[in-house]
PDB file of C-alpha atoms in Angstrom:
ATOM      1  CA  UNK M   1      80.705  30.358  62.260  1.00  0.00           C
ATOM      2  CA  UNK M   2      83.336  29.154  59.767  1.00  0.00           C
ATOM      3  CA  UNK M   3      81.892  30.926  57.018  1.00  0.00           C
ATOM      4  CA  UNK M   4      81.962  34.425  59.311  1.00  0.00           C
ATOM      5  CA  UNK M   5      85.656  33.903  59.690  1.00  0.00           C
ATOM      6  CA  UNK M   6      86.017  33.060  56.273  1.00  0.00           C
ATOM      7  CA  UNK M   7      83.718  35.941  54.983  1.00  0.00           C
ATOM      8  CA  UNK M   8      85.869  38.470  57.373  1.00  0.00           C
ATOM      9  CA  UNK M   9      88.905  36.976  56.162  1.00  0.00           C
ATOM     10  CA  UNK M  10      87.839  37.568  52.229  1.00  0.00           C
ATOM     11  CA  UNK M  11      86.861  41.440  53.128  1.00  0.00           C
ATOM     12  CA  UNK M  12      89.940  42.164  55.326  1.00  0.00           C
ATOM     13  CA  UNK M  13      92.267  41.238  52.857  1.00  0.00           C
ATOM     14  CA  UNK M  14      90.244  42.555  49.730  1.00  0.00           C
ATOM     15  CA  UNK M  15      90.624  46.026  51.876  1.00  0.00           C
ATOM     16  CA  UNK M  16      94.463  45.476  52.513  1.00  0.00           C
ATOM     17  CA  UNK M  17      95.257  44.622  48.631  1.00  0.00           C
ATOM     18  CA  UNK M  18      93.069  47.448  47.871  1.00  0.00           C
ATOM     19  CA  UNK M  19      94.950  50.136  50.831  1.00  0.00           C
ATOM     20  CA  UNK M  20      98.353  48.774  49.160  1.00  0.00           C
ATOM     21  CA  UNK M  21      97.317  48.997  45.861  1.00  0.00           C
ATOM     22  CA  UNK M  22      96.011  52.249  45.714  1.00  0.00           C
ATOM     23  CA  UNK M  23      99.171  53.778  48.079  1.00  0.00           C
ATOM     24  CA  UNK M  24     101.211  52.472  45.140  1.00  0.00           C
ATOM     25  CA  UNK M  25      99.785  54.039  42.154  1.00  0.00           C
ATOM     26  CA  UNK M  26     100.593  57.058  41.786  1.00  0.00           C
ATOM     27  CA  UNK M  27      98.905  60.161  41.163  1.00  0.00           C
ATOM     28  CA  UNK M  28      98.122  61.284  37.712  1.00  0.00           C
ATOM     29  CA  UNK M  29     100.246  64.351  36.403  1.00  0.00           C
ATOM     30  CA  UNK M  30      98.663  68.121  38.071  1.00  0.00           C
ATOM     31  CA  UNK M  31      96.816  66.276  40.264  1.00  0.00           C
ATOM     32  CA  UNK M  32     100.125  66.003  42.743  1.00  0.00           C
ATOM     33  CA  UNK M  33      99.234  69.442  45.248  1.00  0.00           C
ATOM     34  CA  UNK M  34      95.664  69.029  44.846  1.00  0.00           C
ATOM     35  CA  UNK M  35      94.486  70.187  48.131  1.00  0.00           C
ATOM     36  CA  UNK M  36      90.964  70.325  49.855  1.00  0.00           C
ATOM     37  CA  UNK M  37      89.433  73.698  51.487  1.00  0.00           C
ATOM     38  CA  UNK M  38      88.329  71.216  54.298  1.00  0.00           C
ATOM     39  CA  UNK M  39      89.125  73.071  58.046  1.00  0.00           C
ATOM     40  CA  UNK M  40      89.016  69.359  60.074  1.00  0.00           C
ATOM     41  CA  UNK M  41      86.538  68.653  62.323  1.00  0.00           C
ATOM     42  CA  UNK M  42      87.326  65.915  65.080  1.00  0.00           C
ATOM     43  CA  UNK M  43      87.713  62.929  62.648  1.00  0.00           C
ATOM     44  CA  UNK M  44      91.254  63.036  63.369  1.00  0.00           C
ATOM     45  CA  UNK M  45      91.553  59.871  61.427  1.00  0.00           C
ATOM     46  CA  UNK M  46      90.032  61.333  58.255  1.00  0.00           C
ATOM     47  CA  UNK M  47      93.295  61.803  55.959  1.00  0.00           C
ATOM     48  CA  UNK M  48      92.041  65.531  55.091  1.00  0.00           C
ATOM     49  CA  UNK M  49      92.581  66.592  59.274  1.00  0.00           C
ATOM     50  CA  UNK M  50      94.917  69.034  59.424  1.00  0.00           C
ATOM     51  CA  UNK M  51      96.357  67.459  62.115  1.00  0.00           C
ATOM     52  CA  UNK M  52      97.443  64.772  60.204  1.00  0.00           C
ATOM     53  CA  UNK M  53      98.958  66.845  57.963  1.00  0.00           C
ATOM     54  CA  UNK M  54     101.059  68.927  60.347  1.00  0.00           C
ATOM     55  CA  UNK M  55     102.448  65.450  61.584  1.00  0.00           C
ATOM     56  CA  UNK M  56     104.219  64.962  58.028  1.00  0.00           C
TER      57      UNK M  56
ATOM     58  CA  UNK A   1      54.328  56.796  42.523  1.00  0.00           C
ATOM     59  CA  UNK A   2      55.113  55.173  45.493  1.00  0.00           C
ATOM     60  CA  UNK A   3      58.615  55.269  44.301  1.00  0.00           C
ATOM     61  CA  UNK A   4      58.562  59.491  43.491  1.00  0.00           C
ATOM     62  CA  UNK A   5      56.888  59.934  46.831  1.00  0.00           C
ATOM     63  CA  UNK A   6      59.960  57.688  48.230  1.00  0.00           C
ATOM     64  CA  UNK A   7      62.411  59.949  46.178  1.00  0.00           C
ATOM     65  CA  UNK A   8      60.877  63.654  47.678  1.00  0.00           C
ATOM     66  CA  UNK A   9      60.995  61.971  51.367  1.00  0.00           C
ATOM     67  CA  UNK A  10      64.440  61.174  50.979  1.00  0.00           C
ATOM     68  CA  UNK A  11      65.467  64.400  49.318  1.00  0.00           C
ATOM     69  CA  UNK A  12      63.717  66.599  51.419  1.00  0.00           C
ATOM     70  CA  UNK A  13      61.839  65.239  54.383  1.00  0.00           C
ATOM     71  CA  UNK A  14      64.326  63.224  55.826  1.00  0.00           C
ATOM     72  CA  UNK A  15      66.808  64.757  54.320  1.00  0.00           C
ATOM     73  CA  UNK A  16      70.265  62.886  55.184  1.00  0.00           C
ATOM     74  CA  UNK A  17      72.219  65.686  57.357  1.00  0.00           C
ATOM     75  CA  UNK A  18      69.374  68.374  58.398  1.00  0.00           C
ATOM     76  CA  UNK A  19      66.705  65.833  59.402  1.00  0.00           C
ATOM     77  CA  UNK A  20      69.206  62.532  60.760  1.00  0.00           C
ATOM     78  CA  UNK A  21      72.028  64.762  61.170  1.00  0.00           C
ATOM     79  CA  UNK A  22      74.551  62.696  59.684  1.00  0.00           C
ATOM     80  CA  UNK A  23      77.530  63.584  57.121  1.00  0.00           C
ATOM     81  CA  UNK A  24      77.996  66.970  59.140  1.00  0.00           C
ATOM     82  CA  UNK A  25      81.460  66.901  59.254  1.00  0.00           C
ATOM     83  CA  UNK A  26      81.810  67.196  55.333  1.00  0.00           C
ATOM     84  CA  UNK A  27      78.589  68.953  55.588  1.00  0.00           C
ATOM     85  CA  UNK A  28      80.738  71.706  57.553  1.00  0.00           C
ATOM     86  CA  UNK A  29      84.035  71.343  56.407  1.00  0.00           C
ATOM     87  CA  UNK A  30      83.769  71.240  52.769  1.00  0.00           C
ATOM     88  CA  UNK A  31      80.642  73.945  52.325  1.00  0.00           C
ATOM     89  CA  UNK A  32      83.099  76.970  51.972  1.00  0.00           C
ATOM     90  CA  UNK A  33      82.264  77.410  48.256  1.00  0.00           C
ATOM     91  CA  UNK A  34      79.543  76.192  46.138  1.00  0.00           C
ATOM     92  CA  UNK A  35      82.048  74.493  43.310  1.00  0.00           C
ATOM     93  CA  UNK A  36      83.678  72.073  46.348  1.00  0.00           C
ATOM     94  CA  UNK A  37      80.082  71.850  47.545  1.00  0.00           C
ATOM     95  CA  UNK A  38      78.706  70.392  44.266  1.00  0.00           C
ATOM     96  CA  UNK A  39      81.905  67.801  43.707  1.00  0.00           C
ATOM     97  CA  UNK A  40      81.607  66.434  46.959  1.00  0.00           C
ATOM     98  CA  UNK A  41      77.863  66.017  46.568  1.00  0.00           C
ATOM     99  CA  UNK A  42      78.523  64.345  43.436  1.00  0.00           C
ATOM    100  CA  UNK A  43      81.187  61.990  44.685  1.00  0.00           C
ATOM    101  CA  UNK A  44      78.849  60.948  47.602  1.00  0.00           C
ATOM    102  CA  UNK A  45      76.312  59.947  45.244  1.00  0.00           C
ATOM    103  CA  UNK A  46      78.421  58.014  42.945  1.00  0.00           C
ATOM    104  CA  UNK A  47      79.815  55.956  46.178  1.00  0.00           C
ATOM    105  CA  UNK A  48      76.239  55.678  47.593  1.00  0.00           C
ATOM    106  CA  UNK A  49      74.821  54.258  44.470  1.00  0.00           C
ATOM    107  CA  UNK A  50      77.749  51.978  43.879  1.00  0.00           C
ATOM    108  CA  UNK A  51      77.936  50.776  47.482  1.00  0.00           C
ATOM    109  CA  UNK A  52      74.725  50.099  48.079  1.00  0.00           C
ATOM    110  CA  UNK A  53      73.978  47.841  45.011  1.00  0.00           C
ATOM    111  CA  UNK A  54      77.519  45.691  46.295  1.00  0.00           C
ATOM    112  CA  UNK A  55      76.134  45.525  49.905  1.00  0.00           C
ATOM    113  CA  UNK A  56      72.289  44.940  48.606  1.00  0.00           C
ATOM    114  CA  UNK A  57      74.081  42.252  46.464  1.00  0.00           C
ATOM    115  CA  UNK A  58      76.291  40.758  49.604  1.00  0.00           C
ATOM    116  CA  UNK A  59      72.965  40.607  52.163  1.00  0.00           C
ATOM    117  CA  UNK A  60      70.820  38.891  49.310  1.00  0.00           C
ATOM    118  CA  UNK A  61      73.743  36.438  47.944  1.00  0.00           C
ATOM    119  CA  UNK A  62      76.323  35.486  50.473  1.00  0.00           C
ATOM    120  CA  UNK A  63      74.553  36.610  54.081  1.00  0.00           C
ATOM    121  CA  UNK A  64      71.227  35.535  53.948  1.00  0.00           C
ATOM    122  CA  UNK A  65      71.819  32.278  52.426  1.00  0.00           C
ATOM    123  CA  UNK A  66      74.528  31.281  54.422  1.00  0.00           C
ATOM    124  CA  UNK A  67      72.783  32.493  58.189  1.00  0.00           C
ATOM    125  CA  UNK A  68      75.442  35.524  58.929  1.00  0.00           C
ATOM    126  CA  UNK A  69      74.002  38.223  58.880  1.00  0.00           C
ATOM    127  CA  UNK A  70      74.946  38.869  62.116  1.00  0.00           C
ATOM    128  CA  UNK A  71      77.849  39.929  60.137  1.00  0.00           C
ATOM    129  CA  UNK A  72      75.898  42.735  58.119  1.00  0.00           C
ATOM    130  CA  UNK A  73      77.501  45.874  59.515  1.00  0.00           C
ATOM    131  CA  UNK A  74      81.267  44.831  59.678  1.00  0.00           C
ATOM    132  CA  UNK A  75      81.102  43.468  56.555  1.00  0.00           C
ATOM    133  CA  UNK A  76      79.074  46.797  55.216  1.00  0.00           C
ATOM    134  CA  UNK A  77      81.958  48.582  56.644  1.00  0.00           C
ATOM    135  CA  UNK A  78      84.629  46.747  54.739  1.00  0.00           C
ATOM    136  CA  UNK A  79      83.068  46.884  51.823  1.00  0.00           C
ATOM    137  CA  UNK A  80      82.409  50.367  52.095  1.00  0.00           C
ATOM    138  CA  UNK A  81      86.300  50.954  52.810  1.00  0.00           C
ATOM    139  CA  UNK A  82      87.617  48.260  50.024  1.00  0.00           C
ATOM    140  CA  UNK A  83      85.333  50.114  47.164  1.00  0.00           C
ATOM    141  CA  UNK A  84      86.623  53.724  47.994  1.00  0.00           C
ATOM    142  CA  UNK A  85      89.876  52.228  47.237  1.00  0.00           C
ATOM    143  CA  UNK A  86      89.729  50.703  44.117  1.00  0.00           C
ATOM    144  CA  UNK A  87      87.373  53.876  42.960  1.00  0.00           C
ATOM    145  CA  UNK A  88      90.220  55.898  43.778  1.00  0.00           C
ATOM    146  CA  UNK A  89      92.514  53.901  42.253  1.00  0.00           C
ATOM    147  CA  UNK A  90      90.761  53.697  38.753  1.00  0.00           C
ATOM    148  CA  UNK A  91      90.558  57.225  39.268  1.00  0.00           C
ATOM    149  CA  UNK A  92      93.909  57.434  39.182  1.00  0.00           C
ATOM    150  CA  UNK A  93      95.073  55.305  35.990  1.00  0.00           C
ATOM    151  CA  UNK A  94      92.508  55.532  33.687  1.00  0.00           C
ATOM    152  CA  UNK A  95      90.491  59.059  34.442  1.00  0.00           C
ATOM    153  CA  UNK A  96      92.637  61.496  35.574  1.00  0.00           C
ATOM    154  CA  UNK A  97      90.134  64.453  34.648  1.00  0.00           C
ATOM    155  CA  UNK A  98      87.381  63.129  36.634  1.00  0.00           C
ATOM    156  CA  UNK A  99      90.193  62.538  39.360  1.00  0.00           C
ATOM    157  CA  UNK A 100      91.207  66.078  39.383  1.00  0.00           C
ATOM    158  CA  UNK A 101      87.864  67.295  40.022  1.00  0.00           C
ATOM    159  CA  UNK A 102      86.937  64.507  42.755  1.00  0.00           C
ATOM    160  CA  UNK A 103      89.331  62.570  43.533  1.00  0.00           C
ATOM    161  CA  UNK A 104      90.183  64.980  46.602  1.00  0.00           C
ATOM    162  CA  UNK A 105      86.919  63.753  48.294  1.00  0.00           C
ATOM    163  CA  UNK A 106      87.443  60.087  48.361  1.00  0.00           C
ATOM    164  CA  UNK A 107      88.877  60.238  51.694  1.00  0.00           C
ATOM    165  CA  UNK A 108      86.340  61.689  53.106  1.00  0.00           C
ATOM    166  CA  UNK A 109      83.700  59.896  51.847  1.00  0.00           C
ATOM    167  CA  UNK A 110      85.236  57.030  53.628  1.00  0.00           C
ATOM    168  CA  UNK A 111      84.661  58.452  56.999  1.00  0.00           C
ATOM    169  CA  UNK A 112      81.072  59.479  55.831  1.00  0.00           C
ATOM    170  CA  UNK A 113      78.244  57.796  57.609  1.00  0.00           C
ATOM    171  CA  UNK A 114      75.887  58.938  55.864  1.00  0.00           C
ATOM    172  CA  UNK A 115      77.336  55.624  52.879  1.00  0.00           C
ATOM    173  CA  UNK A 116      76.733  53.354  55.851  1.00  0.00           C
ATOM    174  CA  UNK A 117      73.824  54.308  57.047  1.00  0.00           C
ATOM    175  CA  UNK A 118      72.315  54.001  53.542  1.00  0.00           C
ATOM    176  CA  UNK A 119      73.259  50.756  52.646  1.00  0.00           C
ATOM    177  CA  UNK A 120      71.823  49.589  56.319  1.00  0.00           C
ATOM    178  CA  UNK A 121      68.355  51.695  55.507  1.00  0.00           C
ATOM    179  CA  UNK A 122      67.678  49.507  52.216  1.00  0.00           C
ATOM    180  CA  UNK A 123      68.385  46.467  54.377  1.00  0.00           C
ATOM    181  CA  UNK A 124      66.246  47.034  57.323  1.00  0.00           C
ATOM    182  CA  UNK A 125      63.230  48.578  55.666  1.00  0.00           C
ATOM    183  CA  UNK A 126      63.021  45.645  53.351  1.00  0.00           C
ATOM    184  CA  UNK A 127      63.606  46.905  50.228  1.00  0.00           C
ATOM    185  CA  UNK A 128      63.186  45.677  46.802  1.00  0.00           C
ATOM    186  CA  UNK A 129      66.215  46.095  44.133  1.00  0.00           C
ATOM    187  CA  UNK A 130      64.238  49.172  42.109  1.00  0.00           C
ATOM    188  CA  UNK A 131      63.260  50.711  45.887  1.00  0.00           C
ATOM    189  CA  UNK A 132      67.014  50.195  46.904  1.00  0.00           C
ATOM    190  CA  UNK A 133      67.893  52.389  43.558  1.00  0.00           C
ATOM    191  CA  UNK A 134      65.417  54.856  44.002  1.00  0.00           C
ATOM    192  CA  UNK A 135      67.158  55.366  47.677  1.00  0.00           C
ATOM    193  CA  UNK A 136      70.296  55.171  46.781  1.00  0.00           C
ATOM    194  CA  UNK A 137      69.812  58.080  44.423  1.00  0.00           C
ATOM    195  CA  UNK A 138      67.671  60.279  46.184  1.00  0.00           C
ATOM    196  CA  UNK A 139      69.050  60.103  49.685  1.00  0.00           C
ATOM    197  CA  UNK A 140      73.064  61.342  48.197  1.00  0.00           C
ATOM    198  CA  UNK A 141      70.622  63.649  46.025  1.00  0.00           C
ATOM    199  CA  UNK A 142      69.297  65.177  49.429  1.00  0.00           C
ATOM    200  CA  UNK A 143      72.831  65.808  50.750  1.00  0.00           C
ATOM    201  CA  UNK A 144      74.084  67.138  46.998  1.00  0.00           C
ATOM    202  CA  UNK A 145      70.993  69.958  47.301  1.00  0.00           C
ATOM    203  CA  UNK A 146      71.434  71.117  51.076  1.00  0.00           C
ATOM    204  CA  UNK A 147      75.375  71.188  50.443  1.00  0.00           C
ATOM    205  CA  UNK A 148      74.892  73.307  47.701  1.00  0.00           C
ATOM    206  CA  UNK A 149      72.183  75.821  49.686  1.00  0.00           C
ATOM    207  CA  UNK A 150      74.313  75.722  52.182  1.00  0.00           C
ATOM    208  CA  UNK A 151      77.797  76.474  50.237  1.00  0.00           C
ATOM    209  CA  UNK A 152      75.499  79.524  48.627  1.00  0.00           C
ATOM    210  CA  UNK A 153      74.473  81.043  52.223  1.00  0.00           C
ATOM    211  CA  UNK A 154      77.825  80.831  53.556  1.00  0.00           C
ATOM    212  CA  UNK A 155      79.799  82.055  50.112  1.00  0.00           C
ATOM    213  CA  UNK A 156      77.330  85.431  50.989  1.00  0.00           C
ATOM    214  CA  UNK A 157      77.874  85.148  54.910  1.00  0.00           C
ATOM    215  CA  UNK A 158      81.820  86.233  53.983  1.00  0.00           C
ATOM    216  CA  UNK A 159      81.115  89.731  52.853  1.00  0.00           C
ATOM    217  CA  UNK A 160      78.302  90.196  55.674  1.00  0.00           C
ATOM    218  CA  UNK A 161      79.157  91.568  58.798  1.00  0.00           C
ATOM    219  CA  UNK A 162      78.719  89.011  61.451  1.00  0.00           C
ATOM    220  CA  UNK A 163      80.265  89.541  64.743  1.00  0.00           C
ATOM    221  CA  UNK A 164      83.506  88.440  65.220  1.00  0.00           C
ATOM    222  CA  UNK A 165      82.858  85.857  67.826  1.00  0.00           C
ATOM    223  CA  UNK A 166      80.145  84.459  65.526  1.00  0.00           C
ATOM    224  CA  UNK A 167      82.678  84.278  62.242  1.00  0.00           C
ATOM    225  CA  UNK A 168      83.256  81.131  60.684  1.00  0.00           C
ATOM    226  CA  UNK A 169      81.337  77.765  61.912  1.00  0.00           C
ATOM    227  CA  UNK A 170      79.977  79.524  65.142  1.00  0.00           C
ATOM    228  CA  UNK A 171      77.112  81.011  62.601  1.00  0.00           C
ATOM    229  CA  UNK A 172      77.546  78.199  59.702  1.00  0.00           C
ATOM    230  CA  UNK A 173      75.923  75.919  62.733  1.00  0.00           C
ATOM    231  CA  UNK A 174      73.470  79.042  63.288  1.00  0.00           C
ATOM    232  CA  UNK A 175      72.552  78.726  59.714  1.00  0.00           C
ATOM    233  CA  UNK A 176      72.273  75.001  59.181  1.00  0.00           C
ATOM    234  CA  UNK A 177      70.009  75.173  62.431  1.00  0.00           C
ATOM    235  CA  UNK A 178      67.455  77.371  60.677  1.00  0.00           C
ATOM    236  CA  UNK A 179      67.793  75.424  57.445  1.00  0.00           C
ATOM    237  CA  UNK A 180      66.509  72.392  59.523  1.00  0.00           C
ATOM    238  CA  UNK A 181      63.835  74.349  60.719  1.00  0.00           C
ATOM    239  CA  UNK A 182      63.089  75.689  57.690  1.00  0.00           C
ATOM    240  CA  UNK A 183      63.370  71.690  55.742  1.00  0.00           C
ATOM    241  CA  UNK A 184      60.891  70.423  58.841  1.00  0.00           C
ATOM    242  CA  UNK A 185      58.243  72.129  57.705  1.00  0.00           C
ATOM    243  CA  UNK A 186      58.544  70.440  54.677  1.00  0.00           C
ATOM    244  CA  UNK A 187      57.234  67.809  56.551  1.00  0.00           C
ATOM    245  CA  UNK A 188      53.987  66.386  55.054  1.00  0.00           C
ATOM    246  CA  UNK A 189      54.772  67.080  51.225  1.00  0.00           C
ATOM    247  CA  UNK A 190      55.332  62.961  50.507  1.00  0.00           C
TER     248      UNK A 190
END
């Protein structure tokens, strides 16, 4: 059981560095209004949803 | 040849979205024209591939010798979500070119099933390292192909004349219907 927790623990924070991390770095030069064709579907969590999008 | 006849059933037998029917939603959403068509089918199989050898890697190494695997498919998921990170964020620094091109997919290859249920498949059906490749490959090669078929029919559906209420996905679902048909009688080739 301890080395679930422990295992979770490792992944969970290897995907928060990672989320923080990437947010930070910025995006390389002409690659700022790169946009995707994609029309959303109902994966409103999926960053490409327009819905999202319309909320910023 | 075990391994080829493993490669055609994955590519187009049970092919990934028109025989399990999962990855529609990029499937629909990013199919409008054949050049976003082929960049997302190449991004999925780069984050197949590389997923699957770091989850093969994590069931063989850290699961099964320790008695969790119980903790297979929250740990798959994690995974799954921590490497589209860092891909993107290499992406970023060091390859900007490669970036450009598909860099705009990342996203939704996080929210793509299709990398889960791949790195699960190799687990359950007990495969070897070279059989996990071979998968990993042709499965993402599968989705890559009917993408592209798809991206083509639809680029051609714009100039026909399709009734209104029909315009758009209504007959994009018509035709990705037909092209399951059509890939089920496929059936028997492997």
């Amino acid at each position: 059981m301890i080395w679930a927790i422990l295992l979770f623990a490792v992944l969970a924070s290897l995907f928060g560095v990672g989320y923080y991390l990437n947010s930070k770095t910025p995006k390389p030069e002409g690659c700022k209004e790169l946009t995707e064709d994609c029309e959303g579907c109902k994966i409103t969590s999926c960053e490409l949803n327009p819905s999202r999008k319309e909320k910023l | 040849m075990k391994l080829l006849s493993m490669a055609i059933a994955a590519v187009l037998i049970n092919n990934i979205v028109l025989a399990k029917f999962l990855g529609v939603c990029p499937f629909l959403g990013v199919s409008k024209n054949s050049k976003s068509a082929i960049g997302m089918g190449l991004a999925v199989i780069f984050v197949i591939f590389s997923a699957s050898m770091l989850t093969y890697g994590v069931q063989y190494l850290i699961l099964k010798p320790l008695g969790i695997e119980y903790m297979q498919l929250i740990s798959f998921i994690l995974i799954i979500a921590a490497f589209v990170q860092f891909v993107e964020m290499f992406m970023k620094k060091n390859m900007p070119g490669l970036y450009a091109s598909l860099g705009v997919y990342l996203p939704l290859i996080t929210t793509n099933c299709t990398v889960l249920y791949v790195a699960q498949d190799n687990i359950s059906k007990g495969y070897n390292l070279i059989e996990t490749i071979v998968n990993s490959i042709a499965t993402p090669l599968g989705f890559l192909v009917v993408m592209y078929l798809f991206s083509c029919i639809r680029e051609r559906l714009d100039y026909a004349t399709t009734p209104k209420p029909f315009k758009g996905n209504p007959i994009g679902l018509i035709v990705a219907g037909l092209m399951a048909l059509a890939f089920a009688g496929l059936a028997g080739i492997a």
